[in-house]
Tab-separated table of C-alpha atoms and ligand atoms in Angstrom:
chain	number	residue	atom	x	y	z
A	1	MET	CA	-49.768	-50.260	21.134
A	2	SER	CA	-49.694	-50.686	24.891
A	3	LEU	CA	-47.995	-48.064	27.067
A	4	ARG	CA	-45.423	-50.630	28.207
A	5	LYS	CA	-44.457	-51.452	24.627
A	6	ALA	CA	-44.172	-47.747	23.783
A	7	LEU	CA	-41.891	-47.223	26.794
A	8	GLU	CA	-39.795	-50.230	25.780
A	9	ILE	CA	-39.351	-48.816	22.242
A	10	ARG	CA	-38.293	-45.475	23.773
A	11	ARG	CA	-35.487	-47.259	25.582
A	12	THR	CA	-34.097	-48.947	22.438
A	13	LEU	CA	-30.858	-47.711	20.861
A	14	VAL	CA	-32.539	-47.563	17.430
A	15	PHE	CA	-35.150	-45.154	18.802
A	16	ARG	CA	-32.580	-42.995	20.587
A	17	LEU	CA	-30.250	-42.806	17.581
A	18	THR	CA	-33.178	-42.040	15.275
A	19	PHE	CA	-34.443	-39.380	17.679
A	20	TRP	CA	-31.057	-37.629	17.954
A	21	TYR	CA	-30.369	-37.907	14.235
A	22	ALA	CA	-33.784	-36.386	13.402
A	23	PHE	CA	-33.414	-33.763	16.164
A	24	VAL	CA	-29.983	-32.571	14.971
A	25	PHE	CA	-31.129	-32.635	11.343
A	26	ILE	CA	-34.311	-30.649	12.064
A	27	VAL	CA	-32.551	-28.084	14.296
A	28	SER	CA	-29.827	-27.587	11.634
A	29	SER	CA	-32.467	-27.224	8.902
A	30	LEU	CA	-34.428	-24.711	11.001
A	31	ALA	CA	-31.250	-22.732	11.733
A	32	ALA	CA	-30.318	-22.754	8.029
A	33	PHE	CA	-33.813	-21.587	7.143
A	34	ALA	CA	-33.711	-18.843	9.795
A	35	VAL	CA	-30.397	-17.520	8.407
A	36	PHE	CA	-31.758	-17.703	4.841
A	37	TYR	CA	-34.952	-15.887	5.892
A	38	ILE	CA	-33.069	-13.115	7.721
A	39	VAL	CA	-30.773	-12.570	4.720
A	40	ILE	CA	-33.744	-12.404	2.306
A	41	ALA	CA	-35.679	-10.061	4.655
A	42	ASN	CA	-32.623	-7.741	4.826
A	43	VAL	CA	-32.183	-7.745	1.046
A	44	VAL	CA	-35.885	-6.911	0.596
A	45	ARG	CA	-35.669	-4.127	3.224
A	46	GLU	CA	-32.530	-2.688	1.607
A	47	ARG	CA	-34.132	-2.706	-1.814
A	48	THR	CA	-37.191	-0.873	-0.438
A	49	ASP	CA	-34.937	1.669	1.296
A	50	GLN	CA	-33.005	2.246	-1.940
A	51	GLU	CA	-36.248	2.857	-3.803
A	52	MET	CA	-37.464	5.280	-1.124
A	53	LEU	CA	-34.204	7.200	-1.189
A	54	ARG	CA	-34.526	7.402	-4.961
A	55	GLU	CA	-38.158	8.552	-4.620
A	56	LEU	CA	-37.109	11.224	-2.111
A	57	SER	CA	-34.321	12.542	-4.301
A	58	GLU	CA	-36.653	12.657	-7.340
A	59	THR	CA	-39.319	14.498	-5.284
A	60	VAL	CA	-36.746	16.943	-3.918
A	61	SER	CA	-35.466	17.733	-7.444
A	62	ILE	CA	-39.052	18.126	-8.827
A	63	LEU	CA	-39.974	20.561	-6.035
A	64	LYS	CA	-36.656	22.369	-6.458
A	65	SER	CA	-37.257	22.947	-10.148
A	66	LYS	CA	-41.005	23.562	-10.012
A	67	GLY	CA	-41.406	25.117	-6.526
A	68	ASP	CA	-43.285	23.922	-3.428
A	69	ASP	CA	-46.602	25.142	-4.868
A	70	SER	CA	-46.474	22.492	-7.571
A	71	PHE	CA	-46.555	19.815	-4.779
A	72	ARG	CA	-50.255	18.856	-5.100
A	73	THR	CA	-50.293	18.474	-8.887
A	74	GLU	CA	-46.965	16.662	-9.135
A	75	MET	CA	-47.322	14.464	-6.087
A	76	ASP	CA	-50.996	13.577	-6.631
A	77	PHE	CA	-50.033	12.376	-10.076
A	78	GLU	CA	-47.162	10.304	-8.646
A	79	ALA	CA	-49.325	8.832	-5.806
A	80	GLU	CA	-52.153	7.945	-8.135
A	81	SER	CA	-49.864	6.243	-10.638
A	82	GLU	CA	-48.394	4.064	-7.826
A	83	GLY	CA	-51.740	3.656	-6.006
A	84	VAL	CA	-52.795	5.917	-3.134
A	85	GLY	CA	-52.910	2.906	-0.824
A	86	ASN	CA	-49.268	2.124	-1.626
A	87	ILE	CA	-47.639	5.521	-1.258
A	88	PHE	CA	-48.275	8.968	0.170
A	89	PHE	CA	-46.396	12.281	0.070
A	90	ARG	CA	-46.747	14.907	2.768
A	91	LEU	CA	-45.218	18.390	2.897
A	92	LEU	CA	-44.574	19.618	6.436
A	93	ASP	CA	-43.334	22.865	7.905
A	94	PRO	CA	-40.305	22.525	10.252
A	95	ALA	CA	-42.643	22.421	13.264
A	96	GLY	CA	-44.484	19.376	11.819
A	97	GLY	CA	-47.607	21.231	10.608
A	98	GLU	CA	-49.084	19.762	7.417
A	99	VAL	CA	-48.688	22.129	4.444
A	100	ALA	CA	-50.012	19.799	1.760
A	101	ALA	CA	-50.541	16.039	1.283
A	102	THR	CA	-51.706	13.524	-1.270
A	103	ASP	CA	-54.809	11.351	-0.606
A	104	MET	CA	-54.340	10.134	3.015
A	105	THR	CA	-57.541	8.062	3.279
A	106	ALA	CA	-55.601	4.773	3.464
A	107	TRP	CA	-53.024	6.280	5.888
A	108	LYS	CA	-55.271	7.540	8.651
A	109	GLY	CA	-53.509	7.528	11.986
A	110	VAL	CA	-49.981	7.611	10.551
A	111	GLY	CA	-48.602	10.595	12.479
A	112	VAL	CA	-45.442	12.613	12.235
A	113	ASP	CA	-42.505	11.569	14.371
A	114	SER	CA	-41.463	14.820	16.054
A	115	ASP	CA	-38.015	13.542	17.136
A	116	VAL	CA	-37.128	12.459	13.617
A	117	LEU	CA	-38.594	15.676	12.272
A	118	ALA	CA	-36.428	17.791	14.613
A	119	ARG	CA	-33.310	15.848	13.540
A	120	VAL	CA	-34.058	16.290	9.833
A	121	ALA	CA	-35.073	19.972	10.269
A	122	ALA	CA	-31.776	20.593	12.084
A	123	GLY	CA	-29.989	19.649	8.873
A	124	GLY	CA	-29.458	15.877	9.276
A	125	GLY	CA	-29.703	13.664	6.209
A	126	PRO	CA	-32.813	11.682	5.286
A	127	VAL	CA	-34.148	9.371	7.999
A	128	LEU	CA	-35.999	6.081	7.391
A	129	LYS	CA	-38.400	4.501	9.861
A	130	THR	CA	-40.841	1.614	9.977
A	131	VAL	CA	-44.256	2.316	11.511
A	132	ALA	CA	-47.484	0.414	12.034
A	133	VAL	CA	-50.464	1.453	9.925
A	134	PRO	CA	-53.523	1.577	12.218
A	135	GLY	CA	-56.210	-0.908	11.119
A	136	LYS	CA	-53.937	-2.606	8.557
A	137	PRO	CA	-52.171	-5.956	8.922
A	138	TYR	CA	-48.933	-4.638	7.387
A	139	GLU	CA	-46.418	-1.936	8.256
A	140	ALA	CA	-45.141	1.035	6.326
A	141	ARG	CA	-41.692	2.491	5.706
A	142	ILE	CA	-41.473	6.270	6.096
A	143	ILE	CA	-38.699	8.544	4.866
A	144	TYR	CA	-38.194	12.124	5.945
A	145	GLY	CA	-36.044	14.549	3.910
A	146	ARG	CA	-35.375	18.285	4.058
A	147	LEU	CA	-36.122	20.638	1.146
A	148	GLU	CA	-34.002	23.688	0.330
A	149	SER	CA	-36.895	25.841	1.557
A	150	GLY	CA	-36.454	24.328	5.032
A	151	ARG	CA	-39.704	22.386	4.771
A	152	ILE	CA	-39.777	18.639	5.302
A	153	ILE	CA	-41.030	16.156	2.804
A	154	GLU	CA	-42.389	12.871	4.185
A	155	ILE	CA	-42.940	9.872	1.925
A	156	GLY	CA	-44.672	6.743	3.192
A	157	CYS	CA	-44.562	3.425	1.364
A	158	SER	CA	-46.685	0.336	2.167
A	159	LEU	CA	-44.684	-2.800	3.034
A	160	GLU	CA	-47.613	-5.038	2.023
A	161	HIS	CA	-45.814	-6.483	-1.018
A	162	ASP	CA	-42.674	-7.222	0.999
A	163	ALA	CA	-44.772	-8.905	3.718
A	164	ASP	CA	-46.587	-10.974	1.051
A	165	PHE	CA	-43.273	-12.031	-0.484
A	166	LEU	CA	-41.780	-13.075	2.884
A	167	GLY	CA	-45.075	-14.782	3.831
A	168	ALA	CA	-44.922	-16.802	0.595
A	169	ILE	CA	-41.407	-17.968	1.525
A	170	GLN	CA	-42.661	-19.021	4.982
A	171	ASP	CA	-45.615	-20.891	3.424
A	172	MET	CA	-43.241	-22.716	1.099
A	173	VAL	CA	-40.927	-23.681	3.963
A	174	MET	CA	-43.572	-25.252	6.269
A	175	PRO	CA	-44.271	-28.278	4.000
A	176	GLY	CA	-40.514	-28.394	3.339
A	177	ILE	CA	-39.864	-28.747	7.070
A	178	LEU	CA	-42.433	-31.561	7.320
A	179	VAL	CA	-40.657	-33.384	4.479
A	180	VAL	CA	-37.314	-32.830	6.268
A	181	VAL	CA	-38.767	-34.264	9.518
A	182	ALA	CA	-40.130	-37.337	7.725
A	183	LEU	CA	-36.980	-37.861	5.656
A	184	SER	CA	-34.582	-37.374	8.568
A	185	THR	CA	-36.607	-39.745	10.799
A	186	LEU	CA	-36.703	-42.407	8.089
A	187	THR	CA	-33.017	-42.018	7.229
A	188	GLY	CA	-32.078	-42.011	10.922
A	189	TRP	CA	-34.133	-45.119	11.602
A	190	PHE	CA	-32.717	-46.904	8.537
A	191	MET	CA	-29.119	-46.057	9.445
A	192	ALA	CA	-29.535	-46.960	13.133
A	193	ALA	CA	-31.329	-50.227	12.315
A	194	ARG	CA	-28.577	-51.158	9.821
A	195	ALA	CA	-25.793	-50.287	12.237
A	196	LEU	CA	-27.394	-52.299	15.053
A	197	ALA	CA	-28.524	-55.292	12.968
A	198	GLY	CA	-25.371	-57.180	13.982
A	199	ILE	CA	-26.094	-56.611	17.669
A	200	LYS	CA	-29.607	-57.983	17.152
A	201	ASP	CA	-28.092	-61.157	15.665
A	202	VAL	CA	-25.781	-61.489	18.670
A	203	THR	CA	-28.781	-61.099	21.022
A	204	ARG	CA	-30.834	-63.644	19.065
A	205	THR	CA	-27.983	-66.169	19.182
A	206	ALA	CA	-27.456	-65.522	22.909
A	207	VAL	CA	-31.188	-66.219	23.502
A	208	ASP	CA	-30.983	-69.446	21.457
A	209	ILE	CA	-27.943	-70.504	23.458
A	210	SER	CA	-29.644	-69.747	26.768
A	211	GLU	CA	-32.413	-72.085	25.567
A	212	GLY	CA	-29.903	-74.855	24.972
A	213	SER	CA	-28.432	-74.794	21.452
A	214	LEU	CA	-24.767	-74.173	22.210
A	215	GLU	CA	-23.785	-75.010	18.613
A	216	LYS	CA	-25.280	-71.798	17.192
A	217	ARG	CA	-22.990	-69.019	15.949
A	218	VAL	CA	-23.643	-65.473	14.749
A	219	LYS	CA	-23.094	-65.194	10.985
A	220	VAL	CA	-20.321	-62.739	10.151
A	221	GLN	CA	-21.711	-60.538	7.391
A	222	ALA	CA	-20.238	-57.373	5.871
A	223	ARG	CA	-21.073	-54.925	8.648
A	224	GLY	CA	-19.277	-52.102	10.429
A	225	GLU	CA	-15.853	-53.055	11.815
A	226	GLU	CA	-17.013	-52.580	15.456
A	227	VAL	CA	-19.964	-54.982	15.040
A	228	LYS	CA	-17.717	-57.452	13.198
A	229	GLN	CA	-15.265	-57.403	16.107
A	230	LEU	CA	-18.122	-57.978	18.573
A	231	VAL	CA	-19.457	-60.904	16.503
A	232	ASP	CA	-15.956	-62.430	16.231
A	233	ALA	CA	-15.332	-62.107	19.978
A	234	PHE	CA	-18.780	-63.537	20.752
A	235	ASN	CA	-18.265	-66.534	18.438
A	236	ARG	CA	-14.777	-67.157	19.862
A	237	MET	CA	-16.229	-67.121	23.390
A	238	LEU	CA	-18.907	-69.645	22.309
A	239	ASP	CA	-16.275	-71.942	20.781
A	240	ARG	CA	-14.378	-71.857	24.068
A	241	ILE	CA	-17.482	-72.541	26.196
A	242	HIS	CA	-18.480	-75.351	23.849
A	243	GLU	CA	-15.033	-76.919	24.099
A	244	LEU	CA	-15.073	-76.667	27.901
A	245	MET	CA	-18.565	-78.156	28.146
A	246	LYS	CA	-17.612	-80.961	25.785
A	247	GLY	CA	-14.507	-81.682	27.835
A	248	LEU	CA	-16.506	-81.683	31.066
A	249	ARG	CA	-19.075	-84.038	29.595
A	250	GLU	CA	-16.396	-86.384	28.322
A	251	VAL	CA	-14.815	-86.527	31.781
A	252	THR	CA	-18.232	-87.272	33.359
A	253	ASP	CA	-18.907	-89.945	30.768
A	254	ASP	CA	-15.469	-91.482	31.306
A	255	ILE	CA	-16.022	-91.595	35.086
A	256	ALA	CA	-19.484	-93.102	34.603
A	257	HIS	CA	-18.060	-95.625	32.184
A	258	ASP	CA	-15.197	-96.568	34.515
A	259	LEU	CA	-17.544	-96.922	37.484
A	260	ARG	CA	-19.720	-99.431	35.702
A	261	THR	CA	-17.263	-102.358	35.968
A	262	PRO	CA	-16.445	-102.149	39.738
A	263	ILE	CA	-20.110	-101.601	40.607
A	264	THR	CA	-21.100	-104.631	38.526
A	265	ARG	CA	-18.407	-106.617	40.330
A	266	ILE	CA	-19.621	-105.482	43.811
A	267	ARG	CA	-23.163	-106.370	42.787
A	268	GLY	CA	-21.982	-109.848	41.662
A	269	LEU	CA	-20.220	-110.442	44.977
A	270	ALA	CA	-23.254	-109.331	47.006
A	271	GLU	CA	-25.553	-111.471	44.870
A	272	ALA	CA	-23.281	-114.516	45.277
A	273	GLU	CA	-23.313	-113.980	49.053
A	274	LEU	CA	-27.118	-113.738	48.994
A	275	ASN	CA	-27.530	-116.834	46.810
A	276	ALA	CA	-25.152	-118.907	48.958
A	277	GLY	CA	-27.661	-118.414	51.836
A	278	LYS	CA	-24.959	-119.303	54.378
A	279	SER	CA	-24.882	-115.975	56.252
A	280	GLY	CA	-27.167	-114.835	58.991
A	281	GLU	CA	-30.334	-112.747	58.434
A	282	GLU	CA	-28.557	-109.403	58.963
A	283	SER	CA	-25.790	-110.203	56.458
A	284	ASN	CA	-28.370	-111.311	53.908
A	285	LYS	CA	-30.227	-107.994	54.299
A	286	LEU	CA	-26.958	-106.139	53.832
A	287	ALA	CA	-26.207	-108.118	50.679
A	288	ALA	CA	-29.735	-107.493	49.345
A	289	ASP	CA	-29.403	-103.720	50.031
A	290	THR	CA	-26.018	-103.719	48.281
A	291	VAL	CA	-27.528	-105.414	45.204
A	292	GLU	CA	-30.366	-102.866	45.161
A	293	GLU	CA	-28.049	-99.858	45.505
A	294	CYS	CA	-25.748	-101.276	42.814
A	295	ASP	CA	-28.781	-101.689	40.524
A	296	ASN	CA	-29.740	-98.038	41.146
A	297	LEU	CA	-26.190	-96.849	40.464
A	298	LEU	CA	-25.937	-98.937	37.303
A	299	GLN	CA	-29.295	-97.665	36.073
A	300	MET	CA	-28.158	-94.087	36.706
A	301	ILE	CA	-24.818	-94.618	34.944
A	302	ASN	CA	-26.435	-96.371	31.992
A	303	THR	CA	-29.020	-93.597	31.602
A	304	MET	CA	-26.298	-90.924	31.707
A	305	LEU	CA	-24.276	-92.735	29.050
A	306	GLU	CA	-27.430	-93.255	26.991
A	307	ILE	CA	-28.187	-89.502	27.109
A	308	SER	CA	-24.609	-88.700	26.046
A	309	GLU	CA	-24.803	-91.129	23.143
A	310	ILE	CA	-28.144	-89.763	21.940
A	311	GLU	CA	-26.936	-86.147	22.263
A	312	ALA	CA	-23.700	-86.920	20.420
A	313	GLY	CA	-25.641	-88.792	17.712
A	314	ILE	CA	-23.634	-91.979	18.384
A	315	ARG	CA	-26.730	-93.999	19.164
A	316	VAL	CA	-28.614	-94.419	15.912
A	317	LEU	CA	-32.351	-94.524	16.488
A	318	SER	CA	-33.983	-96.733	13.870
A	319	LYS	CA	-37.356	-95.308	12.879
A	320	THR	CA	-40.696	-96.879	12.035
A	321	ASP	CA	-44.317	-95.641	12.002
A	322	VAL	CA	-45.255	-95.504	15.667
A	323	ASP	CA	-48.935	-95.609	16.649
A	324	LEU	CA	-49.016	-92.940	19.372
A	325	VAL	CA	-52.600	-93.689	20.465
A	326	GLN	CA	-51.642	-97.270	21.218
A	327	LEU	CA	-48.303	-96.276	22.786
A	328	VAL	CA	-49.854	-93.766	25.222
A	329	GLY	CA	-52.740	-96.181	25.907
A	330	GLU	CA	-50.294	-98.921	26.943
A	331	ALA	CA	-48.393	-96.504	29.208
A	332	PHE	CA	-51.727	-95.588	30.823
A	333	GLU	CA	-52.394	-99.245	31.612
A	334	LEU	CA	-48.921	-99.450	33.169
A	335	PHE	CA	-49.596	-96.580	35.568
A	336	ARG	CA	-53.294	-97.208	36.228
A	337	PRO	CA	-52.751	-99.457	39.301
A	338	ILE	CA	-50.502	-96.832	41.001
A	339	ALA	CA	-52.886	-94.036	40.031
A	340	ASP	CA	-55.927	-95.968	41.322
A	341	GLU	CA	-54.132	-96.712	44.559
A	342	ARG	CA	-53.479	-92.983	45.079
A	343	GLU	CA	-56.925	-92.003	43.765
A	344	ILE	CA	-55.459	-90.027	40.898
A	345	ARG	CA	-57.737	-89.698	37.876
A	346	LEU	CA	-56.064	-90.567	34.559
A	347	VAL	CA	-57.688	-88.978	31.510
A	348	PHE	CA	-56.677	-89.518	27.878
A	349	HIS	CA	-57.898	-87.338	24.986
A	350	ALA	CA	-56.814	-88.564	21.561
A	351	PRO	CA	-58.012	-88.795	17.972
A	352	ASP	CA	-58.926	-92.263	16.658
A	353	HIS	CA	-55.579	-92.666	15.044
A	354	LEU	CA	-52.307	-90.749	15.178
A	355	SER	CA	-48.925	-92.050	14.213
A	356	VAL	CA	-45.525	-90.490	13.861
A	357	ARG	CA	-42.233	-91.608	12.376
A	358	GLY	CA	-39.829	-92.386	15.192
A	359	ASN	CA	-38.018	-94.878	17.347
A	360	MET	CA	-40.606	-96.946	19.198
A	361	HIS	CA	-38.469	-97.697	22.234
A	362	SER	CA	-37.260	-94.078	22.656
A	363	LEU	CA	-40.748	-92.621	22.289
A	364	GLN	CA	-41.931	-95.097	24.931
A	365	ARG	CA	-39.213	-93.726	27.246
A	366	ILE	CA	-40.496	-90.160	26.737
A	367	VAL	CA	-44.116	-91.100	27.454
A	368	VAL	CA	-43.269	-93.305	30.433
A	369	ASN	CA	-40.939	-90.705	32.002
A	370	LEU	CA	-43.410	-87.843	31.655
A	371	LEU	CA	-46.393	-89.895	32.800
A	372	GLU	CA	-44.392	-91.274	35.720
A	373	ASN	CA	-43.433	-87.735	36.801
A	374	ALA	CA	-47.027	-86.508	36.472
A	375	VAL	CA	-48.315	-89.354	38.679
A	376	LYS	CA	-45.345	-89.168	41.073
A	377	TYR	CA	-45.615	-85.418	41.718
A	378	THR	CA	-49.433	-85.263	41.902
A	379	PRO	CA	-50.947	-85.692	45.361
A	380	GLU	CA	-53.814	-88.034	46.138
A	381	GLY	CA	-57.138	-87.109	44.572
A	382	GLY	CA	-55.458	-85.159	41.739
A	383	CYS	CA	-55.831	-85.558	38.015
A	384	VAL	CA	-53.410	-86.317	35.169
A	385	THR	CA	-54.575	-85.659	31.628
A	386	VAL	CA	-52.788	-86.544	28.404
A	387	PHE	CA	-53.794	-84.936	25.115
A	388	LEU	CA	-52.679	-86.222	21.724
A	389	ARG	CA	-52.926	-83.395	19.206
A	390	ASP	CA	-52.619	-83.641	15.472
A	391	ASP	CA	-51.631	-80.017	14.734
A	392	GLU	CA	-50.921	-78.625	11.307
A	393	ASP	CA	-47.208	-78.051	11.931
A	394	ALA	CA	-46.455	-80.950	14.287
A	395	VAL	CA	-47.763	-83.741	16.489
A	396	ARG	CA	-48.066	-82.857	20.172
A	397	ILE	CA	-48.311	-85.031	23.293
A	398	ILE	CA	-49.361	-82.884	26.247
A	399	PHE	CA	-49.070	-84.094	29.856
A	400	ARG	CA	-51.043	-81.957	32.296
A	401	ASP	CA	-51.234	-82.593	36.022
A	402	THR	CA	-52.749	-80.900	39.048
A	403	GLY	CA	-49.664	-81.650	41.122
A	404	ALA	CA	-47.024	-79.843	43.152
A	405	GLY	CA	-45.877	-77.636	40.279
A	406	ILE	CA	-42.358	-76.264	39.740
A	407	SER	CA	-41.082	-72.874	40.891
A	408	GLU	CA	-40.064	-70.184	38.382
A	409	GLU	CA	-36.377	-70.571	39.340
A	410	ASP	CA	-36.406	-74.376	38.965
A	411	LEU	CA	-38.371	-74.522	35.707
A	412	PRO	CA	-35.476	-73.686	33.308
A	413	LEU	CA	-33.223	-76.199	35.101
A	414	VAL	CA	-35.393	-79.343	35.237
A	415	PHE	CA	-34.066	-80.601	31.870
A	416	ASN	CA	-30.459	-80.502	33.130
A	417	ARG	CA	-28.683	-83.749	33.997
A	418	LEU	CA	-29.158	-84.858	37.625
A	419	TYR	CA	-31.250	-81.790	38.510
A	420	ARG	CA	-33.927	-82.391	41.100
A	421	CYS	CA	-36.038	-79.709	42.749
A	422	ASP	CA	-35.568	-79.543	46.520
A	423	SER	CA	-39.268	-80.257	47.088
A	424	SER	CA	-38.966	-83.637	45.283
A	425	ARG	CA	-36.048	-85.062	47.256
A	426	SER	CA	-38.424	-87.304	49.234
A	427	GLN	CA	-39.522	-89.042	45.999
A	428	PRO	CA	-37.383	-91.692	44.299
A	429	GLY	CA	-35.528	-90.604	41.168
A	430	PHE	CA	-32.158	-89.587	39.725
A	431	GLY	CA	-32.998	-86.324	37.996
A	432	LEU	CA	-32.325	-87.862	34.583
A	433	GLY	CA	-35.835	-88.640	33.265
A	434	LEU	CA	-36.553	-85.202	31.728
A	435	CYS	CA	-33.008	-84.895	30.372
A	436	LEU	CA	-33.341	-88.253	28.574
A	437	ALA	CA	-36.842	-87.379	27.282
A	438	SER	CA	-35.555	-84.039	25.959
A	439	ALA	CA	-32.529	-85.678	24.259
A	440	VAL	CA	-34.835	-88.218	22.565
A	441	ALA	CA	-37.253	-85.482	21.417
A	442	CYS	CA	-34.295	-83.520	19.967
A	443	ALA	CA	-32.993	-86.640	18.209
A	444	HIS	CA	-36.427	-86.830	16.526
A	445	GLY	CA	-36.167	-83.169	15.443
A	446	GLY	CA	-38.616	-82.044	18.134
A	447	HIS	CA	-38.483	-80.555	21.607
A	448	ILE	CA	-40.195	-80.514	25.021
A	449	ALA	CA	-41.570	-77.361	26.631
A	450	ALA	CA	-42.554	-77.046	30.275
A	451	GLU	CA	-45.043	-74.687	31.889
A	452	SER	CA	-45.786	-74.787	35.587
A	453	LYS	CA	-47.105	-72.873	38.560
A	454	LEU	CA	-46.080	-73.818	42.052
A	455	GLY	CA	-48.982	-75.504	43.860
A	456	GLU	CA	-51.200	-75.526	40.768
A	457	GLY	CA	-49.682	-78.138	38.474
A	458	SER	CA	-47.493	-78.564	35.405
A	459	THR	CA	-47.849	-79.050	31.683
A	460	PHE	CA	-45.148	-80.721	29.582
A	461	THR	CA	-45.628	-80.499	25.817
A	462	VAL	CA	-43.695	-82.863	23.557
A	463	THR	CA	-43.574	-81.552	19.989
A	464	LEU	CA	-42.570	-84.006	17.256
A	465	PRO	CA	-42.329	-83.147	13.569
A	466	ARG	CA	-44.720	-84.989	11.284
B	501	LIG	P1	-36.742	-87.317	38.647
B	501	LIG	O1	-36.212	-88.679	38.483
B	501	LIG	O2	-36.243	-86.614	39.854
B	501	LIG	O3	-38.213	-87.258	38.514
B	501	LIG	P2	-36.716	-85.833	36.217
B	501	LIG	O4	-35.598	-85.444	35.314
B	501	LIG	O5	-37.806	-86.637	35.616
B	501	LIG	O6	-36.082	-86.507	37.440
B	501	LIG	O7	-37.333	-84.487	36.780
B	501	LIG	C1	-36.468	-83.497	37.300
B	501	LIG	C2	-37.185	-82.741	38.415
B	501	LIG	O8	-38.237	-81.966	37.840
B	501	LIG	C3	-37.840	-83.636	39.405
B	501	LIG	O9	-36.960	-83.959	40.426
B	501	LIG	C4	-38.997	-82.776	39.917
B	501	LIG	O10	-38.533	-81.937	40.944
B	501	LIG	C5	-39.338	-81.915	38.730
B	501	LIG	N1	-40.528	-82.401	38.011
B	501	LIG	C6	-40.543	-83.142	36.895
B	501	LIG	N2	-41.811	-83.373	36.482
B	501	LIG	C7	-42.620	-82.770	37.399
B	501	LIG	C8	-44.051	-82.661	37.558
B	501	LIG	N3	-44.888	-83.209	36.681
B	501	LIG	N4	-44.511	-81.958	38.618
B	501	LIG	C9	-43.660	-81.361	39.479
B	501	LIG	N5	-42.316	-81.449	39.399
B	501	LIG	C10	-41.811	-82.155	38.375
């Protein structure tokens, strides 16, 4: 995955919601585990302390009944039965000097805490303390207690078993945390993706609309109330825009329609004046110019009305099998004289035979308009190539030229009615050719795509279903 794509994903709402959901879930799980661990560790410590207090009281009562001299025999027996590495007993005088002790081989370096000793010797109750055992990975719990004789008894107990038990809990929790991370991320992603699915639909529809299909609507499915409200508002807004656009188009069509009759009449009058031949040379030129301008206006009005009819589906396009190789070939012959005159090379790549079901006259209009544009907007010495492609999914007619090209800002607008790029104002045209071609392609279930780079040329691809 490229860095840019990764950064884009990081900015998505699904990623952010998933991240926060997983983060909160993991932090809560860790906190819950920490509390659980502390409680367990305290219970274990308390249990050990209880056992040590019991051990101390038993030792004190043994020594009380049998005397301090019995210490070695009694305590050695006790230490050996528990394991000399697990427990030791030490008899100390009030100054901390060792009087007797069980086997201390495993407890080397475990000294006597003089502060604690002083407190216990002064008559305080038993004192418990945790100390490190030099050279061992675990600690020990030590208890000091005072005998009736004034001596101090010290009992040390290894905390190895407790450490093992708590370690086992930690080992169990690590994989558990990994499962929690995976589960919370998956759940978070699933929930966020579900919650935002409606917004994705709205975006998809908005993109479709920006590409021209104003009839599309977002399907209202059973989603969260907020998304449903957004979808409803979005669809209502589209209905309104559609209505307004329709109204605007109808007004334009009505004006165009109403203009046709007076223009035809003006043209008739000018033509009659011209045919009468009674006026002077200047008046005749004026009449001829008027006829020409009226012809242009009528052609423009008729094309606009034709586009409206095709878009509205009023004009029914009868369909036959159209031989595209022949159709493009004939259009080439039509433009060859102009191309030769301007030294533009015309190249045609096509299979031996390729036909498509469509309206012959309308398809001719597409080919003629696109070829005319390619020749018109290509400077002398350039090249115009047409490819006929029999693709698996559709038939494609591709018009490629080495001409002026279209800027990035103009490119999405060239299929609009009456749109002409500023750079083409010096060329003849009404800005309706591409709009008509696109309407015809749509009426055949296809579309036209344009790619262009200013100064390098343009490619128009007509896609028609088989
Ligand atoms: P026009 O009658 O002005 O050619 P079109 O609808 O055919 O109207 O084209 C709209 C505009 O798109 C043109 O005015 C021109 O600026 C631009 N255009 C169309 N085809 C090409 C092309 N092959 N090369 C450069 N610009 C083009």
